[in-house]
Coordinates of N, CA and C in Angstrom, one line a residue:
M1 N 0.8 -1.2 0.0 CA 0.0 0.0 0.0 C 0.9 1.2 0.0
H2 N 2.0 1.1 0.7 CA 2.9 2.3 0.8 C 3.4 2.7 -0.6
S3 N 3.7 1.8 -1.5 CA 4.2 2.1 -2.8 C 3.1 2.7 -3.7
V4 N 1.8 2.4 -3.5 CA 0.7 3.0 -4.2 C 0.6 4.5 -3.9
L5 N 0.7 4.8 -2.6 CA 0.7 6.2 -2.2 C 1.9 7.0 -2.7
R6 N 3.0 6.3 -2.7 CA 4.2 7.0 -3.2 C 4.1 7.3 -4.7
G7 N 3.6 6.4 -5.5 CA 3.4 6.7 -6.9 C 2.5 7.8 -7.2
R8 N 1.4 7.9 -6.4 CA 0.4 8.9 -6.5 C 1.0 10.3 -6.1
T9 N 1.8 10.3 -5.1 CA 2.5 11.6 -4.6 C 3.5 12.0 -5.7
D10 N 4.2 11.1 -6.3 CA 5.2 11.4 -7.3 C 4.5 12.1 -8.5
R11 N 3.3 11.5 -8.9 CA 2.6 12.1 -10.0 C 2.0 13.5 -9.7
Q12 N 1.5 13.6 -8.5 CA 1.0 15.0 -8.1 C 2.2 16.0 -8.0
G13 N 3.3 15.5 -7.6 CA 4.5 16.4 -7.6 C 4.9 16.8 -9.0
A14 N 4.9 15.9 -9.9 CA 5.2 16.2 -11.3 C 4.2 17.1 -11.9
I15 N 2.9 16.9 -11.6 CA 1.9 17.8 -12.1 C 2.0 19.2 -11.6
L16 N 2.3 19.3 -10.3 CA 2.6 20.6 -9.7 C 3.8 21.3 -10.3
L17 N 4.8 20.6 -10.6 CA 6.0 21.1 -11.2 C 5.6 21.7 -12.6
V18 N 4.9 20.9 -13.4 CA 4.5 21.4 -14.7 C 3.6 22.6 -14.6
V19 N 2.7 22.7 -13.7 CA 1.8 23.8 -13.5 C 2.7 25.0 -13.1
M20 N 3.6 24.9 -12.3 CA 4.5 26.0 -11.9 C 5.3 26.5 -13.0
I21 N 5.8 25.6 -13.9 CA 6.6 26.0 -15.0 C 5.7 26.8 -16.0
C22 N 4.5 26.3 -16.2 CA 3.6 27.0 -17.1 C 3.2 28.4 -16.6
L23 N 3.0 28.4 -15.3 CA 2.6 29.7 -14.7 C 3.8 30.7 -14.8
S24 N 5.0 30.2 -14.6 CA 6.2 31.1 -14.7 C 6.4 31.6 -16.1
V25 N 6.1 30.8 -17.1 CA 6.2 31.2 -18.5 C 5.1 32.2 -18.8
A26 N 3.9 32.0 -18.3 CA 2.8 33.0 -18.5 C 3.1 34.3 -17.9
I27 N 3.7 34.3 -16.7 CA 4.0 35.6 -16.0 C 5.1 36.3 -16.7
A28 N 6.1 35.6 -17.2 CA 7.2 36.2 -18.0 C 6.7 36.8 -19.3
L29 N 5.8 36.1 -19.9 CA 5.2 36.6 -21.2 C 4.4 37.9 -20.9
A30 N 3.6 37.9 -19.8 CA 2.8 39.0 -19.5 C 3.7 40.2 -19.1
A31 N 4.7 40.0 -18.4 CA 5.7 41.1 -18.0 C 6.3 41.7 -19.3
S32 N 6.7 40.8 -20.2 CA 7.3 41.4 -21.4 C 6.3 42.2 -22.3
L33 N 5.1 41.7 -22.3 CA 4.0 42.4 -23.1 C 3.7 43.8 -22.4
L34 N 3.7 43.8 -21.1 CA 3.5 45.0 -20.3 C 4.7 46.0 -20.6
K35 N 5.9 45.5 -20.5 CA 7.0 46.4 -20.8 C 7.0 47.0 -22.2
A36 N 6.6 46.1 -23.2 CA 6.5 46.6 -24.6 C 5.4 47.7 -24.7
G37 N 4.3 47.5 -24.0 CA 3.2 48.5 -24.0 C 3.7 49.8 -23.4
V38 N 4.4 49.8 -22.3 CA 4.9 51.0 -21.6 C 5.9 51.7 -22.6
M39 N 6.8 51.0 -23.2 CA 7.7 51.6 -24.1 C 7.0 52.2 -25.3
E40 N 6.0 51.6 -25.8 CA 5.2 52.1 -27.0 C 4.5 53.4 -26.5
H41 N 3.9 53.4 -25.3 CA 3.3 54.6 -24.8 C 4.2 55.8 -24.7
K42 N 5.4 55.5 -24.2 CA 6.4 56.6 -24.1 C 6.8 57.1 -25.5
L43 N 7.0 56.2 -26.4 CA 7.3 56.6 -27.8 C 6.2 57.5 -28.4
L44 N 5.0 57.1 -28.2 CA 3.8 57.9 -28.7 C 3.8 59.3 -28.1
V45 N 4.0 59.4 -26.8 CA 4.0 60.7 -26.1 C 5.1 61.5 -26.6
Q46 N 6.3 61.0 -26.8 CA 7.4 61.8 -27.4 C 7.1 62.2 -28.8
Q47 N 6.5 61.4 -29.6 CA 6.1 61.8 -31.0 C 5.1 62.9 -30.9
E48 N 4.2 62.8 -30.0 CA 3.2 63.9 -29.8 C 3.9 65.2 -29.5
R49 N 4.8 65.2 -28.6 CA 5.5 66.4 -28.2 C 6.3 67.0 -29.3
E50 N 7.0 66.1 -30.1 CA 7.7 66.6 -31.2 C 6.8 67.2 -32.3
A51 N 5.7 66.6 -32.6 CA 4.7 67.2 -33.6 C 4.2 68.5 -33.1
Q52 N 3.8 68.6 -31.8 CA 3.3 69.9 -31.3 C 4.3 71.0 -31.4
A53 N 5.6 70.7 -31.0 CA 6.6 71.7 -31.1 C 6.9 72.1 -32.5
R54 N 6.9 71.2 -33.5 CA 7.0 71.5 -34.9 C 5.9 72.4 -35.4
W55 N 4.7 72.1 -35.0 CA 3.5 72.9 -35.4 C 3.6 74.3 -34.8
L56 N 4.0 74.4 -33.5 CA 4.1 75.7 -32.9 C 5.2 76.5 -33.6
A57 N 6.3 75.9 -33.9 CA 7.4 76.7 -34.6 C 6.9 77.2 -36.0
E58 N 6.2 76.3 -36.7 CA 5.7 76.7 -38.0 C 4.7 77.8 -37.9
A59 N 3.8 77.7 -36.9 CA 2.8 78.8 -36.7 C 3.5 80.1 -36.3
A60 N 4.5 80.0 -35.5 CA 5.2 81.2 -35.1 C 5.9 81.9 -36.3
I61 N 6.5 81.1 -37.2 CA 7.1 81.7 -38.4 C 6.0 82.4 -39.2
E62 N 4.8 81.8 -39.4 CA 3.7 82.4 -40.1 C 3.3 83.7 -39.4
R63 N 3.2 83.7 -38.1 CA 2.8 84.8 -37.3 C 3.8 86.0 -37.5
A64 N 5.1 85.6 -37.4 CA 6.1 86.6 -37.6 C 6.1 87.3 -39.0
A65 N 5.8 86.5 -40.0 CA 5.7 87.1 -41.3 C 4.5 88.0 -41.4
A66 N 3.4 87.6 -40.9 CA 2.2 88.5 -40.9 C 2.4 89.7 -40.1
R67 N 3.0 89.6 -39.0 CA 3.3 90.8 -38.1 C 4.3 91.7 -38.8
R68 N 5.3 91.1 -39.4 CA 6.3 92.0 -40.1 C 5.7 92.7 -41.3
R69 N 4.8 92.1 -42.0 CA 4.1 92.8 -43.1 C 3.3 94.0 -42.5
A70 N 2.6 93.8 -41.4 CA 1.8 94.8 -40.8 C 2.6 95.9 -40.1
A71 N 3.7 95.5 -39.6 CA 4.6 96.5 -38.8 C 6.0 96.2 -39.2
P72 N 6.6 97.0 -40.1 CA 8.0 96.7 -40.5 C 9.0 96.8 -39.4
D73 N 8.7 97.4 -38.2 CA 9.6 97.5 -37.1 C 9.4 96.3 -36.1
Y74 N 8.6 95.3 -36.4 CA 8.4 94.2 -35.6 C 9.7 93.4 -35.4
T75 N 10.1 93.2 -34.2 CA 11.3 92.4 -33.9 C 11.1 91.1 -33.2
G76 N 9.9 90.8 -32.9 CA 9.7 89.4 -32.3 C 8.8 89.5 -31.0
A77 N 8.7 88.3 -30.4 CA 7.8 88.2 -29.2 C 8.2 86.9 -28.5
T78 N 7.8 86.9 -27.3 CA 8.0 85.7 -26.5 C 6.7 85.5 -25.7
G79 N 6.2 84.2 -25.7 CA 5.0 84.0 -24.9 C 4.6 82.5 -24.8
G80 N 3.6 82.3 -24.1 CA 3.1 81.0 -23.9 C 1.8 80.7 -24.8
V81 N 1.6 79.5 -25.0 CA 0.4 79.1 -25.8 C -0.3 78.0 -24.9
G82 N -1.6 78.3 -24.6 CA -2.3 77.5 -23.7 C -2.6 76.1 -24.2
A83 N -2.8 75.1 -23.3 CA -3.1 73.8 -23.7 C -4.3 73.7 -24.6
A84 N -5.3 74.5 -24.3 CA -6.5 74.5 -25.1 C -6.3 75.0 -26.5
E85 N -5.4 76.0 -26.7 CA -5.1 76.5 -28.0 C -4.4 75.5 -28.9
V86 N -3.5 74.7 -28.3 CA -2.8 73.7 -29.2 C -3.5 72.4 -29.2
G87 N -4.6 72.2 -28.5 CA -5.3 71.0 -28.5 C -4.6 69.8 -27.8
G88 N -3.7 70.2 -26.9 CA -2.9 69.1 -26.3 C -3.1 69.1 -24.8
R89 N -2.3 68.3 -24.1 CA -2.4 68.2 -22.7 C -1.7 69.3 -21.9
W90 N -0.7 69.9 -22.5 CA 0.1 70.9 -21.8 C 0.2 72.2 -22.6
A91 N 0.6 73.2 -22.0 CA 0.9 74.5 -22.6 C 2.3 74.5 -23.3
G92 N 2.4 75.3 -24.3 CA 3.7 75.4 -25.0 C 4.3 76.8 -24.8
A93 N 5.5 77.0 -25.3 CA 6.2 78.3 -25.2 C 6.8 78.6 -26.6
V94 N 6.7 79.8 -27.0 CA 7.3 80.2 -28.3 C 8.1 81.5 -28.2
E95 N 9.2 81.5 -28.8 CA 10.0 82.8 -28.9 C 10.3 83.1 -30.4
I96 N 10.0 84.3 -30.8 CA 10.2 84.7 -32.2 C 11.2 85.9 -32.1
R97 N 12.2 85.7 -33.0 CA 13.2 86.8 -33.2 C 13.3 87.2 -34.6
V98 N 13.2 88.5 -34.9 CA 13.4 89.0 -36.2 C 14.6 90.0 -36.2
E99 N 15.6 89.6 -37.0 CA 16.8 90.4 -37.0 C 17.2 90.7 -38.4
S100 N 17.8 91.9 -38.5 CA 18.3 92.3 -39.8 C 19.5 91.4 -40.3
M101 N 19.5 91.1 -41.6 CA 20.6 90.3 -42.1 C 21.8 91.1 -42.3
S102 N 23.0 90.5 -42.0 CA 24.2 91.3 -42.1 C 24.6 91.5 -43.6
E103 N 24.2 90.6 -44.5 CA 24.4 90.8 -45.9 C 23.1 91.2 -46.7
G104 N 23.1 92.4 -47.2 CA 21.9 92.8 -48.0 C 20.7 93.1 -47.2
P105 N 19.6 93.5 -48.0 CA 18.4 93.9 -47.3 C 17.6 92.6 -46.9
G106 N 16.8 92.7 -46.0 CA 16.0 91.6 -45.5 C 16.1 91.3 -44.1
V107 N 15.4 90.3 -43.6 CA 15.5 90.0 -42.2 C 15.6 88.4 -42.1
H108 N 16.1 88.1 -40.9 CA 16.3 86.7 -40.6 C 15.2 86.4 -39.4
V109 N 14.3 85.5 -39.6 CA 13.3 85.2 -38.7 C 13.6 83.8 -38.0
T110 N 13.6 83.8 -36.7 CA 13.8 82.5 -36.0 C 12.7 82.3 -35.0
A111 N 12.1 81.1 -35.0 CA 11.1 80.7 -34.1 C 11.5 79.5 -33.3
Q112 N 11.5 79.6 -32.0 CA 11.8 78.5 -31.2 C 10.6 78.1 -30.4
A113 N 10.2 76.8 -30.5 CA 9.0 76.4 -29.8 C 9.4 75.2 -28.8
D114 N 8.8 75.3 -27.6 CA 9.0 74.2 -26.6 C 7.6 73.6 -26.3
Y115 N 7.5 72.3 -26.3 CA 6.3 71.7 -25.9 C 6.6 70.4 -25.2
P116 N 6.1 70.2 -24.0 CA 5.4 71.2 -23.1 C 6.4 72.3 -22.7
A117 N 5.9 73.4 -22.3 CA 6.7 74.5 -21.9 C 7.6 74.3 -20.8
D118 N 7.1 73.7 -19.7 CA 7.9 73.6 -18.5 C 8.0 72.2 -17.9
R119 N 8.0 71.2 -18.7 CA 8.1 69.9 -18.2 C 9.3 69.2 -18.7
A120 N 9.8 68.2 -17.8 CA 10.9 67.4 -18.2 C 10.5 66.6 -19.5
G121 N 11.5 66.4 -20.3 CA 11.2 65.6 -21.5 C 10.5 66.4 -22.6
R122 N 10.6 67.8 -22.5 CA 10.0 68.6 -23.6 C 10.7 68.4 -24.9
S123 N 10.0 68.8 -25.9 CA 10.6 68.8 -27.2 C 10.8 70.2 -27.7
R124 N 11.9 70.5 -28.3 CA 12.2 71.9 -28.8 C 12.4 71.8 -30.3
R125 N 11.8 72.7 -31.0 CA 12.0 72.9 -32.4 C 12.3 74.3 -32.7
V126 N 13.3 74.5 -33.6 CA 13.7 75.8 -34.1 C 13.5 75.8 -35.6
K127 N 12.9 76.9 -36.1 CA 12.7 77.1 -37.5 C 13.2 78.4 -37.9
Q128 N 13.9 78.5 -39.0 CA 14.4 79.8 -39.4 C 14.1 80.0 -40.9
I129 N 13.9 81.3 -41.2 CA 13.7 81.7 -42.6 C 14.4 83.0 -42.8
K130 N 14.7 83.3 -44.1 CA 15.3 84.6 -44.4 C 14.2 85.2 -45.3
V131 N 13.9 86.5 -45.0 CA 12.9 87.2 -45.8 C 13.7 88.4 -46.5
S132 N 13.7 88.4 -47.8 CA 14.3 89.5 -48.5 C 13.4 90.6 -48.8
V133 N 13.9 91.8 -48.9 CA 13.1 93.0 -49.2 C 13.4 93.4 -50.6
T134 N 12.4 93.4 -51.5 CA 12.6 93.7 -52.9 C 12.5 95.2 -53.2
S135 N 11.6 95.9 -52.5 CA 11.5 97.3 -52.7 C 11.0 97.9 -51.4
A136 N 10.7 99.2 -51.4 CA 10.4 99.9 -50.1 C 9.3 99.1 -49.3
G137 N 9.7 98.2 -48.4 CA 8.8 97.6 -47.5 C 8.2 96.3 -48.0
D138 N 8.4 95.9 -49.3 CA 7.8 94.7 -49.8 C 8.8 93.5 -49.5
E139 N 8.2 92.5 -48.8 CA 9.0 91.4 -48.4 C 8.5 90.2 -49.1
R140 N 9.4 89.2 -49.3 CA 8.9 88.0 -49.9 C 9.8 86.8 -49.3

């Protein structure tokens, strides 16, 4: 009778070992999937920040060109852009500089955009254009 109980206990031990191995494999798989999901989320957030910063810089260049056409003495501005205005989660910051070019007529316009404005991991984009003056006040 003792050998019958021993064989049964050995089988139960083997089954328990197989169950534990399967459970360990399932936990390892779940952990790797979770890690991949977290990394994907971080990548998407960074891409969002880069796109917002790029759009802010492009909008700032367009604003500078329009302001320069309206007021030839416009030299730039610095300011914040609210989260609601950019349609994002955070506010952005933009700096516009309009400087005379050292060679010939015209101006050099630089727009620097940070998104988010004051958070770690922000994305910064700088866009520059040169605007030449063809005749009295006409820029292109």
